[in-house]
Amino acid sequence: MPSAKKKLLLLLIIIIFFFFFSSAFFIITLFILRGSTSIKPFYHISRPSCTSGNSSYFSHRLARRSTSREEEPPLTAKELHLLSRVGAGGPSRNLLFFGLNPQFLPLAETTAGAGGSAIFLEDDANRVRRFGSDKSAVHLVKYNGEAAKAYELLRQAREDRSCRRPVGSGSCRLEIAGLPREVREKKWDVVVVDGPRGGRPESPGRMEAIYTAAAVARRGNATDVLVHDVDRMIEKWYSWEFLCHENLLSAKGRLWHFRVEGGREEDEFCPTNRVMIM
């Protein structure tokens, strides 16, 4: 009988050790897999062709420019690296920013110092006073489209032929009132859409900004357009509608990079399938 008890006790000890080591192995394996696996996007992304030896330098400077809590969420380090790599493509470049984000100021200042130009369009006078720079031009603009009206405005833009023509030539409701002539007529190398903030239904959304970015991009030979916060529905809808899926070159986090070829005679922004809205 004592021998049977010893055997039973030994068996219990073996079972306990087996479950202990099995559980430990499973937990360790799970952590390894979580650390090494990334989620793939549902579309194919090709690497951008433009590179610059100074891109890491710009990215470092941009990442150091902090933002306050009211400007969250800021661009991540990976998003800033993509922006700096595209923006620092060479001397005498023209950069247009929708939204006066302090993270963009180092790139704008460097561009101006290299013989280029940088213009910011901002709808918040307080931000202009806080972050305005003497190295870059800042224009105060007014957006009329509330974020809650994005669906309605997109439907109307599809039916209104004036929305297909160059900016400033018609009565399209997506045009920015009082847009400076310099913005309409200059050929831009890079356009960045990170404003207005559009965080609430009653606040201005980015419908007009994305539409205008797409329109002015058509004036040049080829313009790189970057749109931030594409995890939000408005940014997705309007990017697909006016910047076109086939123009998407790359993506990092919530930042999409399009390249829009200019010189096209068609009045349609995207010749292929449109975004389905119900």
PDB file of C-alpha atoms in Angstrom:
ATOM      1  CA  MET A   1       0.000   0.000   0.000  1.00  0.00           C
ATOM      2  CA  PRO A   2       2.765   2.527   0.804  1.00  0.00           C
ATOM      3  CA  SER A   3       4.341   1.617  -2.515  1.00  0.00           C
ATOM      4  CA  ALA A   4       1.070   2.367  -4.346  1.00  0.00           C
ATOM      5  CA  LYS A   5       0.808   5.730  -2.591  1.00  0.00           C
ATOM      6  CA  LYS A   6       4.365   6.583  -3.598  1.00  0.00           C
ATOM      7  CA  LYS A   7       3.631   5.696  -7.214  1.00  0.00           C
ATOM      8  CA  LEU A   8       0.452   7.804  -7.163  1.00  0.00           C
ATOM      9  CA  LEU A   9       2.312  10.746  -5.603  1.00  0.00           C
ATOM     10  CA  LEU A  10       5.093  10.445  -8.193  1.00  0.00           C
ATOM     11  CA  LEU A  11       2.520  10.389 -10.992  1.00  0.00           C
ATOM     12  CA  LEU A  12       0.857  13.536  -9.633  1.00  0.00           C
ATOM     13  CA  ILE A  13       4.219  15.293  -9.426  1.00  0.00           C
ATOM     14  CA  ILE A  14       5.001  14.340 -13.036  1.00  0.00           C
ATOM     15  CA  ILE A  15       1.590  15.599 -14.204  1.00  0.00           C
ATOM     16  CA  ILE A  16       2.022  18.899 -12.340  1.00  0.00           C
ATOM     17  CA  PHE A  17       5.494  19.447 -13.806  1.00  0.00           C
ATOM     18  CA  PHE A  18       4.218  18.581 -17.296  1.00  0.00           C
ATOM     19  CA  PHE A  19       1.413  21.163 -17.135  1.00  0.00           C
ATOM     20  CA  PHE A  20       3.732  23.770 -15.614  1.00  0.00           C
ATOM     21  CA  PHE A  21       6.384  23.485 -18.332  1.00  0.00           C
ATOM     22  CA  SER A  22       3.759  23.210 -21.088  1.00  0.00           C
ATOM     23  CA  SER A  23       2.087  26.424 -19.911  1.00  0.00           C
ATOM     24  CA  ALA A  24       5.418  28.235 -19.644  1.00  0.00           C
ATOM     25  CA  PHE A  25       6.429  27.123 -23.145  1.00  0.00           C
ATOM     26  CA  PHE A  26       3.077  28.255 -24.572  1.00  0.00           C
ATOM     27  CA  ILE A  27       3.306  31.712 -22.947  1.00  0.00           C
ATOM     28  CA  ILE A  28       6.898  32.278 -24.119  1.00  0.00           C
ATOM     29  CA  THR A  29       6.016  31.201 -27.663  1.00  0.00           C
ATOM     30  CA  LEU A  30       3.012  33.535 -27.690  1.00  0.00           C
ATOM     31  CA  PHE A  31       5.123  36.542 -26.702  1.00  0.00           C
ATOM     32  CA  ILE A  32       7.720  35.733 -29.371  1.00  0.00           C
ATOM     33  CA  LEU A  33       5.057  35.499 -32.068  1.00  0.00           C
ATOM     34  CA  ARG A  34       3.405  38.766 -31.005  1.00  0.00           C
ATOM     35  CA  GLY A  35       6.715  40.579 -31.143  1.00  0.00           C
ATOM     36  CA  SER A  36       7.704  39.329 -34.582  1.00  0.00           C
ATOM     37  CA  THR A  37       4.387  39.397 -36.479  1.00  0.00           C
ATOM     38  CA  SER A  38       3.023  42.501 -38.194  1.00  0.00           C
ATOM     39  CA  ILE A  39      -0.364  43.124 -39.745  1.00  0.00           C
ATOM     40  CA  LYS A  40      -0.224  43.415 -43.532  1.00  0.00           C
ATOM     41  CA  PRO A  41      -2.332  46.054 -45.325  1.00  0.00           C
ATOM     42  CA  PHE A  42      -5.208  44.859 -47.486  1.00  0.00           C
ATOM     43  CA  TYR A  43      -3.708  46.542 -50.535  1.00  0.00           C
ATOM     44  CA  HIS A  44      -0.307  46.216 -52.188  1.00  0.00           C
ATOM     45  CA  ILE A  45       2.139  48.960 -51.251  1.00  0.00           C
ATOM     46  CA  SER A  46       5.223  49.642 -53.333  1.00  0.00           C
ATOM     47  CA  ARG A  47       8.236  51.448 -51.973  1.00  0.00           C
ATOM     48  CA  PRO A  48       8.578  55.116 -52.922  1.00  0.00           C
ATOM     49  CA  SER A  49      11.206  55.753 -55.563  1.00  0.00           C
ATOM     50  CA  CYS A  50      12.467  59.075 -54.221  1.00  0.00           C
ATOM     51  CA  THR A  51      15.293  58.871 -51.704  1.00  0.00           C
ATOM     52  CA  SER A  52      17.602  61.375 -50.111  1.00  0.00           C
ATOM     53  CA  GLY A  53      20.802  61.071 -48.159  1.00  0.00           C
ATOM     54  CA  ASN A  54      19.530  63.656 -45.687  1.00  0.00           C
ATOM     55  CA  SER A  55      16.216  61.959 -44.936  1.00  0.00           C
ATOM     56  CA  SER A  56      17.333  60.449 -41.615  1.00  0.00           C
ATOM     57  CA  TYR A  57      18.618  63.861 -40.521  1.00  0.00           C
ATOM     58  CA  PHE A  58      15.297  65.536 -41.280  1.00  0.00           C
ATOM     59  CA  SER A  59      13.363  62.728 -39.601  1.00  0.00           C
ATOM     60  CA  HIS A  60      15.427  63.147 -36.437  1.00  0.00           C
ATOM     61  CA  ARG A  61      14.761  66.892 -36.354  1.00  0.00           C
ATOM     62  CA  LEU A  62      11.067  66.442 -37.031  1.00  0.00           C
ATOM     63  CA  ALA A  63      10.675  63.820 -34.322  1.00  0.00           C
ATOM     64  CA  ARG A  64      12.196  66.158 -31.746  1.00  0.00           C
ATOM     65  CA  ARG A  65       9.585  68.838 -32.403  1.00  0.00           C
ATOM     66  CA  SER A  66       6.979  67.958 -29.765  1.00  0.00           C
ATOM     67  CA  THR A  67       3.296  68.806 -29.725  1.00  0.00           C
ATOM     68  CA  SER A  68       0.945  69.546 -26.854  1.00  0.00           C
ATOM     69  CA  ARG A  69      -1.950  67.361 -25.781  1.00  0.00           C
ATOM     70  CA  GLU A  70      -4.514  69.382 -27.733  1.00  0.00           C
ATOM     71  CA  GLU A  71      -2.683  68.567 -30.994  1.00  0.00           C
ATOM     72  CA  GLU A  72      -2.721  64.816 -30.498  1.00  0.00           C
ATOM     73  CA  PRO A  73      -2.340  62.479 -32.171  1.00  0.00           C
ATOM     74  CA  PRO A  74       0.983  63.701 -33.603  1.00  0.00           C
ATOM     75  CA  LEU A  75       2.811  61.988 -36.419  1.00  0.00           C
ATOM     76  CA  THR A  76       4.782  58.959 -35.301  1.00  0.00           C
ATOM     77  CA  ALA A  77       8.511  58.541 -35.944  1.00  0.00           C
ATOM     78  CA  LYS A  78       7.820  56.245 -38.923  1.00  0.00           C
ATOM     79  CA  GLU A  79       5.318  58.687 -40.401  1.00  0.00           C
ATOM     80  CA  LEU A  80       7.760  61.557 -39.975  1.00  0.00           C
ATOM     81  CA  HIS A  81      10.488  59.535 -41.646  1.00  0.00           C
ATOM     82  CA  LEU A  82       8.280  58.981 -44.692  1.00  0.00           C
ATOM     83  CA  LEU A  83       7.395  62.679 -44.795  1.00  0.00           C
ATOM     84  CA  SER A  84      11.009  63.801 -44.507  1.00  0.00           C
ATOM     85  CA  ARG A  85      12.140  61.333 -47.165  1.00  0.00           C
ATOM     86  CA  VAL A  86       9.551  62.628 -49.625  1.00  0.00           C
ATOM     87  CA  GLY A  87       9.894  66.296 -48.668  1.00  0.00           C
ATOM     88  CA  ALA A  88      13.686  66.416 -48.792  1.00  0.00           C
ATOM     89  CA  GLY A  89      13.934  65.362 -52.425  1.00  0.00           C
ATOM     90  CA  GLY A  90      16.217  68.171 -53.593  1.00  0.00           C
ATOM     91  CA  PRO A  91      16.856  71.941 -53.641  1.00  0.00           C
ATOM     92  CA  SER A  92      14.412  74.657 -54.710  1.00  0.00           C
ATOM     93  CA  ARG A  93      11.324  72.626 -53.898  1.00  0.00           C
ATOM     94  CA  ASN A  94       7.879  74.051 -53.188  1.00  0.00           C
ATOM     95  CA  LEU A  95       6.017  72.611 -50.194  1.00  0.00           C
ATOM     96  CA  LEU A  96       2.369  73.282 -49.314  1.00  0.00           C
ATOM     97  CA  PHE A  97       0.968  72.312 -45.908  1.00  0.00           C
ATOM     98  CA  PHE A  98      -2.700  72.196 -44.945  1.00  0.00           C
ATOM     99  CA  GLY A  99      -2.474  72.640 -41.183  1.00  0.00           C
ATOM    100  CA  LEU A 100       0.221  74.415 -39.183  1.00  0.00           C
ATOM    101  CA  ASN A 101       1.675  71.421 -37.377  1.00  0.00           C
ATOM    102  CA  PRO A 102       4.838  72.378 -35.430  1.00  0.00           C
ATOM    103  CA  GLN A 103       6.316  69.003 -36.388  1.00  0.00           C
ATOM    104  CA  PHE A 104       6.567  70.303 -39.977  1.00  0.00           C
ATOM    105  CA  LEU A 105       8.475  73.509 -39.184  1.00  0.00           C
ATOM    106  CA  PRO A 106      12.023  72.067 -39.374  1.00  0.00           C
ATOM    107  CA  LEU A 107      11.339  70.646 -42.841  1.00  0.00           C
ATOM    108  CA  ALA A 108       9.795  73.940 -43.976  1.00  0.00           C
ATOM    109  CA  GLU A 109      12.739  75.947 -42.638  1.00  0.00           C
ATOM    110  CA  THR A 110      15.259  73.641 -44.295  1.00  0.00           C
ATOM    111  CA  THR A 111      13.372  73.878 -47.585  1.00  0.00           C
ATOM    112  CA  ALA A 112      13.387  77.679 -47.438  1.00  0.00           C
ATOM    113  CA  GLY A 113      17.105  77.658 -46.646  1.00  0.00           C
ATOM    114  CA  ALA A 114      17.778  75.530 -49.731  1.00  0.00           C
ATOM    115  CA  GLY A 115      16.151  78.022 -52.082  1.00  0.00           C
ATOM    116  CA  GLY A 116      12.659  76.544 -51.993  1.00  0.00           C
ATOM    117  CA  SER A 117       9.417  77.797 -50.509  1.00  0.00           C
ATOM    118  CA  ALA A 118       6.961  76.531 -47.914  1.00  0.00           C
ATOM    119  CA  ILE A 119       3.424  77.784 -47.345  1.00  0.00           C
ATOM    120  CA  PHE A 120       1.058  76.820 -44.531  1.00  0.00           C
ATOM    121  CA  LEU A 121      -2.735  77.121 -44.692  1.00  0.00           C
ATOM    122  CA  GLU A 122      -4.250  77.246 -41.200  1.00  0.00           C
ATOM    123  CA  ASP A 123      -7.791  77.970 -39.993  1.00  0.00           C
ATOM    124  CA  ASP A 124      -6.947  78.571 -36.325  1.00  0.00           C
ATOM    125  CA  ALA A 125      -5.633  82.072 -35.571  1.00  0.00           C
ATOM    126  CA  ASN A 126      -4.294  80.929 -32.191  1.00  0.00           C
ATOM    127  CA  ARG A 127      -2.087  78.326 -33.845  1.00  0.00           C
ATOM    128  CA  VAL A 128      -0.805  80.924 -36.301  1.00  0.00           C
ATOM    129  CA  ARG A 129       0.265  83.133 -33.379  1.00  0.00           C
ATOM    130  CA  ARG A 130       1.824  80.220 -31.478  1.00  0.00           C
ATOM    131  CA  PHE A 131       3.662  78.428 -34.265  1.00  0.00           C
ATOM    132  CA  GLY A 132       4.061  80.994 -37.065  1.00  0.00           C
ATOM    133  CA  SER A 133       7.588  81.181 -38.466  1.00  0.00           C
ATOM    134  CA  ASP A 134       9.359  84.000 -40.293  1.00  0.00           C
ATOM    135  CA  LYS A 135      10.941  81.352 -42.543  1.00  0.00           C
ATOM    136  CA  SER A 136       7.594  80.270 -44.021  1.00  0.00           C
ATOM    137  CA  ALA A 137       4.450  82.022 -45.231  1.00  0.00           C
ATOM    138  CA  VAL A 138       1.300  81.301 -43.223  1.00  0.00           C
ATOM    139  CA  HIS A 139      -2.159  82.111 -44.606  1.00  0.00           C
ATOM    140  CA  LEU A 140      -5.260  82.112 -42.416  1.00  0.00           C
ATOM    141  CA  VAL A 141      -8.078  80.366 -44.293  1.00  0.00           C
ATOM    142  CA  LYS A 142     -11.671  79.460 -43.520  1.00  0.00           C
ATOM    143  CA  TYR A 143     -13.201  76.037 -44.110  1.00  0.00           C
ATOM    144  CA  ASN A 144     -16.973  75.971 -44.526  1.00  0.00           C
ATOM    145  CA  GLY A 145     -17.570  72.234 -44.643  1.00  0.00           C
ATOM    146  CA  GLU A 146     -18.420  70.641 -41.315  1.00  0.00           C
ATOM    147  CA  ALA A 147     -17.179  67.088 -40.876  1.00  0.00           C
ATOM    148  CA  ALA A 148     -20.780  65.913 -40.444  1.00  0.00           C
ATOM    149  CA  LYS A 149     -21.555  67.101 -44.008  1.00  0.00           C
ATOM    150  CA  ALA A 150     -18.776  65.124 -45.701  1.00  0.00           C
ATOM    151  CA  TYR A 151     -21.173  62.558 -47.153  1.00  0.00           C
ATOM    152  CA  GLU A 152     -23.499  65.216 -48.580  1.00  0.00           C
ATOM    153  CA  LEU A 153     -20.632  67.280 -50.028  1.00  0.00           C
ATOM    154  CA  LEU A 154     -19.124  64.280 -51.788  1.00  0.00           C
ATOM    155  CA  ARG A 155     -22.434  63.448 -53.453  1.00  0.00           C
ATOM    156  CA  GLN A 156     -22.859  67.041 -54.610  1.00  0.00           C
ATOM    157  CA  ALA A 157     -19.288  67.228 -55.903  1.00  0.00           C
ATOM    158  CA  ARG A 158     -19.907  64.199 -58.113  1.00  0.00           C
ATOM    159  CA  GLU A 159     -22.903  65.923 -59.694  1.00  0.00           C
ATOM    160  CA  ASP A 160     -21.406  69.427 -59.969  1.00  0.00           C
ATOM    161  CA  ARG A 161     -19.200  69.801 -63.052  1.00  0.00           C
ATOM    162  CA  SER A 162     -17.536  72.895 -61.574  1.00  0.00           C
ATOM    163  CA  CYS A 163     -15.877  70.569 -59.050  1.00  0.00           C
ATOM    164  CA  ARG A 164     -13.990  68.886 -61.901  1.00  0.00           C
ATOM    165  CA  ARG A 165     -12.320  72.030 -63.182  1.00  0.00           C
ATOM    166  CA  PRO A 166      -9.194  73.754 -61.820  1.00  0.00           C
ATOM    167  CA  VAL A 167      -9.567  75.401 -58.418  1.00  0.00           C
ATOM    168  CA  GLY A 168     -11.043  78.896 -58.529  1.00  0.00           C
ATOM    169  CA  SER A 169     -12.861  78.526 -61.846  1.00  0.00           C
ATOM    170  CA  GLY A 170     -16.308  77.586 -60.590  1.00  0.00           C
ATOM    171  CA  SER A 171     -18.724  77.465 -57.673  1.00  0.00           C
ATOM    172  CA  CYS A 172     -17.794  74.075 -56.253  1.00  0.00           C
ATOM    173  CA  ARG A 173     -18.689  73.826 -52.567  1.00  0.00           C
ATOM    174  CA  LEU A 174     -15.405  72.037 -51.914  1.00  0.00           C
ATOM    175  CA  GLU A 175     -13.343  75.071 -52.898  1.00  0.00           C
ATOM    176  CA  ILE A 176     -11.664  76.998 -50.075  1.00  0.00           C
ATOM    177  CA  ALA A 177     -13.018  80.547 -49.984  1.00  0.00           C
ATOM    178  CA  GLY A 178     -10.313  83.171 -50.393  1.00  0.00           C
ATOM    179  CA  LEU A 179      -7.585  80.717 -51.362  1.00  0.00           C
ATOM    180  CA  PRO A 180      -4.443  82.790 -52.084  1.00  0.00           C
ATOM    181  CA  ARG A 181      -3.619  83.162 -55.756  1.00  0.00           C
ATOM    182  CA  GLU A 182      -0.077  81.962 -55.109  1.00  0.00           C
ATOM    183  CA  VAL A 183      -1.430  78.645 -53.835  1.00  0.00           C
ATOM    184  CA  ARG A 184      -3.661  78.177 -56.879  1.00  0.00           C
ATOM    185  CA  GLU A 185      -1.049  79.030 -59.490  1.00  0.00           C
ATOM    186  CA  LYS A 186       2.261  77.711 -58.145  1.00  0.00           C
ATOM    187  CA  LYS A 187       3.486  74.272 -59.152  1.00  0.00           C
ATOM    188  CA  TRP A 188       3.954  72.282 -55.964  1.00  0.00           C
ATOM    189  CA  ASP A 189       6.431  69.476 -55.448  1.00  0.00           C
ATOM    190  CA  VAL A 190       4.935  68.239 -52.171  1.00  0.00           C
ATOM    191  CA  VAL A 191       1.511  68.834 -50.599  1.00  0.00           C
ATOM    192  CA  VAL A 192       0.769  67.669 -47.048  1.00  0.00           C
ATOM    193  CA  VAL A 193      -2.781  67.452 -45.657  1.00  0.00           C
ATOM    194  CA  ASP A 194      -2.876  67.483 -41.854  1.00  0.00           C
ATOM    195  CA  GLY A 195      -5.519  70.121 -41.287  1.00  0.00           C
ATOM    196  CA  PRO A 196      -8.018  71.254 -40.319  1.00  0.00           C
ATOM    197  CA  ARG A 197      -8.090  69.011 -37.286  1.00  0.00           C
ATOM    198  CA  GLY A 198     -11.611  67.725 -37.947  1.00  0.00           C
ATOM    199  CA  GLY A 199     -11.927  65.760 -34.743  1.00  0.00           C
ATOM    200  CA  ARG A 200     -15.631  66.488 -34.122  1.00  0.00           C
ATOM    201  CA  PRO A 201     -18.744  66.367 -36.347  1.00  0.00           C
ATOM    202  CA  GLU A 202     -19.420  70.095 -35.968  1.00  0.00           C
ATOM    203  CA  SER A 203     -15.822  71.145 -36.683  1.00  0.00           C
ATOM    204  CA  PRO A 204     -14.396  71.664 -40.200  1.00  0.00           C
ATOM    205  CA  GLY A 205     -13.413  68.418 -41.887  1.00  0.00           C
ATOM    206  CA  ARG A 206     -10.652  67.845 -44.423  1.00  0.00           C
ATOM    207  CA  MET A 207     -12.920  67.549 -47.448  1.00  0.00           C
ATOM    208  CA  GLU A 208     -11.920  70.928 -48.894  1.00  0.00           C
ATOM    209  CA  ALA A 209      -8.248  70.423 -48.066  1.00  0.00           C
ATOM    210  CA  ILE A 210      -7.995  67.059 -49.844  1.00  0.00           C
ATOM    211  CA  TYR A 211      -9.988  68.305 -52.840  1.00  0.00           C
ATOM    212  CA  THR A 212      -7.773  71.398 -53.141  1.00  0.00           C
ATOM    213  CA  ALA A 213      -4.598  69.343 -52.714  1.00  0.00           C
ATOM    214  CA  ALA A 214      -5.676  67.099 -55.580  1.00  0.00           C
ATOM    215  CA  ALA A 215      -6.611  70.076 -57.762  1.00  0.00           C
ATOM    216  CA  VAL A 216      -3.368  72.035 -57.321  1.00  0.00           C
ATOM    217  CA  ALA A 217      -1.343  68.833 -57.730  1.00  0.00           C
ATOM    218  CA  ARG A 218      -2.664  68.521 -61.281  1.00  0.00           C
ATOM    219  CA  ARG A 219      -0.937  71.776 -62.249  1.00  0.00           C
ATOM    220  CA  GLY A 220       2.600  70.402 -61.916  1.00  0.00           C
ATOM    221  CA  ASN A 221       4.436  67.633 -63.705  1.00  0.00           C
ATOM    222  CA  ALA A 222       4.268  65.274 -60.720  1.00  0.00           C
ATOM    223  CA  THR A 223       3.309  66.155 -57.163  1.00  0.00           C
ATOM    224  CA  ASP A 224       3.699  64.062 -54.027  1.00  0.00           C
ATOM    225  CA  VAL A 225       0.615  64.368 -51.820  1.00  0.00           C
ATOM    226  CA  LEU A 226       0.624  63.036 -48.252  1.00  0.00           C
ATOM    227  CA  VAL A 227      -2.588  62.703 -46.234  1.00  0.00           C
ATOM    228  CA  HIS A 228      -2.514  62.124 -42.483  1.00  0.00           C
ATOM    229  CA  ASP A 229      -5.141  60.463 -40.255  1.00  0.00           C
ATOM    230  CA  VAL A 230      -6.337  58.074 -42.954  1.00  0.00           C
ATOM    231  CA  ASP A 231      -7.754  55.859 -40.215  1.00  0.00           C
ATOM    232  CA  ARG A 232     -10.701  58.294 -40.258  1.00  0.00           C
ATOM    233  CA  MET A 233     -13.520  57.828 -42.748  1.00  0.00           C
ATOM    234  CA  ILE A 234     -13.425  61.317 -44.305  1.00  0.00           C
ATOM    235  CA  GLU A 235      -9.718  61.113 -45.071  1.00  0.00           C
ATOM    236  CA  LYS A 236     -10.202  57.676 -46.667  1.00  0.00           C
ATOM    237  CA  TRP A 237     -13.260  58.639 -48.730  1.00  0.00           C
ATOM    238  CA  TYR A 238     -11.834  61.838 -50.131  1.00  0.00           C
ATOM    239  CA  SER A 239      -8.357  60.435 -50.755  1.00  0.00           C
ATOM    240  CA  TRP A 240      -9.792  57.598 -52.858  1.00  0.00           C
ATOM    241  CA  GLU A 241     -12.155  60.004 -54.642  1.00  0.00           C
ATOM    242  CA  PHE A 242      -9.712  62.765 -55.600  1.00  0.00           C
ATOM    243  CA  LEU A 243      -6.176  61.373 -55.194  1.00  0.00           C
ATOM    244  CA  CYS A 244      -6.996  57.934 -56.645  1.00  0.00           C
ATOM    245  CA  HIS A 245      -6.126  54.411 -55.523  1.00  0.00           C
ATOM    246  CA  GLU A 246      -3.772  53.841 -58.447  1.00  0.00           C
ATOM    247  CA  ASN A 247      -1.664  56.848 -57.351  1.00  0.00           C
ATOM    248  CA  LEU A 248      -0.941  55.416 -53.886  1.00  0.00           C
ATOM    249  CA  LEU A 249       2.794  54.769 -53.581  1.00  0.00           C
ATOM    250  CA  SER A 250       3.350  53.945 -49.926  1.00  0.00           C
ATOM    251  CA  ALA A 251       1.932  54.132 -46.420  1.00  0.00           C
ATOM    252  CA  LYS A 252       3.228  54.350 -42.872  1.00  0.00           C
ATOM    253  CA  GLY A 253       0.802  54.149 -39.994  1.00  0.00           C
ATOM    254  CA  ARG A 254      -1.906  56.758 -40.592  1.00  0.00           C
ATOM    255  CA  LEU A 255       0.000  58.520 -43.399  1.00  0.00           C
ATOM    256  CA  TRP A 256      -0.660  57.808 -47.093  1.00  0.00           C
ATOM    257  CA  HIS A 257       1.667  58.929 -49.881  1.00  0.00           C
ATOM    258  CA  PHE A 258       0.226  59.558 -53.347  1.00  0.00           C
ATOM    259  CA  ARG A 259       1.972  60.741 -56.503  1.00  0.00           C
ATOM    260  CA  VAL A 260      -0.298  62.723 -58.803  1.00  0.00           C
ATOM    261  CA  GLU A 261       0.806  63.209 -62.400  1.00  0.00           C
ATOM    262  CA  GLY A 262      -0.061  66.617 -63.843  1.00  0.00           C
ATOM    263  CA  GLY A 263      -0.775  67.805 -67.337  1.00  0.00           C
ATOM    264  CA  ARG A 264      -3.848  65.630 -67.861  1.00  0.00           C
ATOM    265  CA  GLU A 265      -6.620  67.100 -69.981  1.00  0.00           C
ATOM    266  CA  GLU A 266      -9.434  65.036 -68.462  1.00  0.00           C
ATOM    267  CA  ASP A 267     -11.706  66.857 -66.040  1.00  0.00           C
ATOM    268  CA  GLU A 268     -12.141  63.735 -63.882  1.00  0.00           C
ATOM    269  CA  PHE A 269      -9.783  63.350 -60.934  1.00  0.00           C
ATOM    270  CA  CYS A 270      -9.823  59.550 -60.980  1.00  0.00           C
ATOM    271  CA  PRO A 271     -10.689  57.793 -64.249  1.00  0.00           C
ATOM    272  CA  THR A 272     -11.237  54.386 -62.637  1.00  0.00           C
ATOM    273  CA  ASN A 273     -13.832  53.112 -60.156  1.00  0.00           C
ATOM    274  CA  ARG A 274     -15.161  55.522 -57.576  1.00  0.00           C
ATOM    275  CA  VAL A 275     -15.612  55.000 -53.858  1.00  0.00           C
ATOM    276  CA  MET A 276     -18.965  53.354 -53.155  1.00  0.00           C
ATOM    277  CA  ILE A 277     -21.039  55.446 -50.757  1.00  0.00           C
ATOM    278  CA  MET A 278     -24.584  54.494 -49.771  1.00  0.00           C
TER     279      MET A 278
END
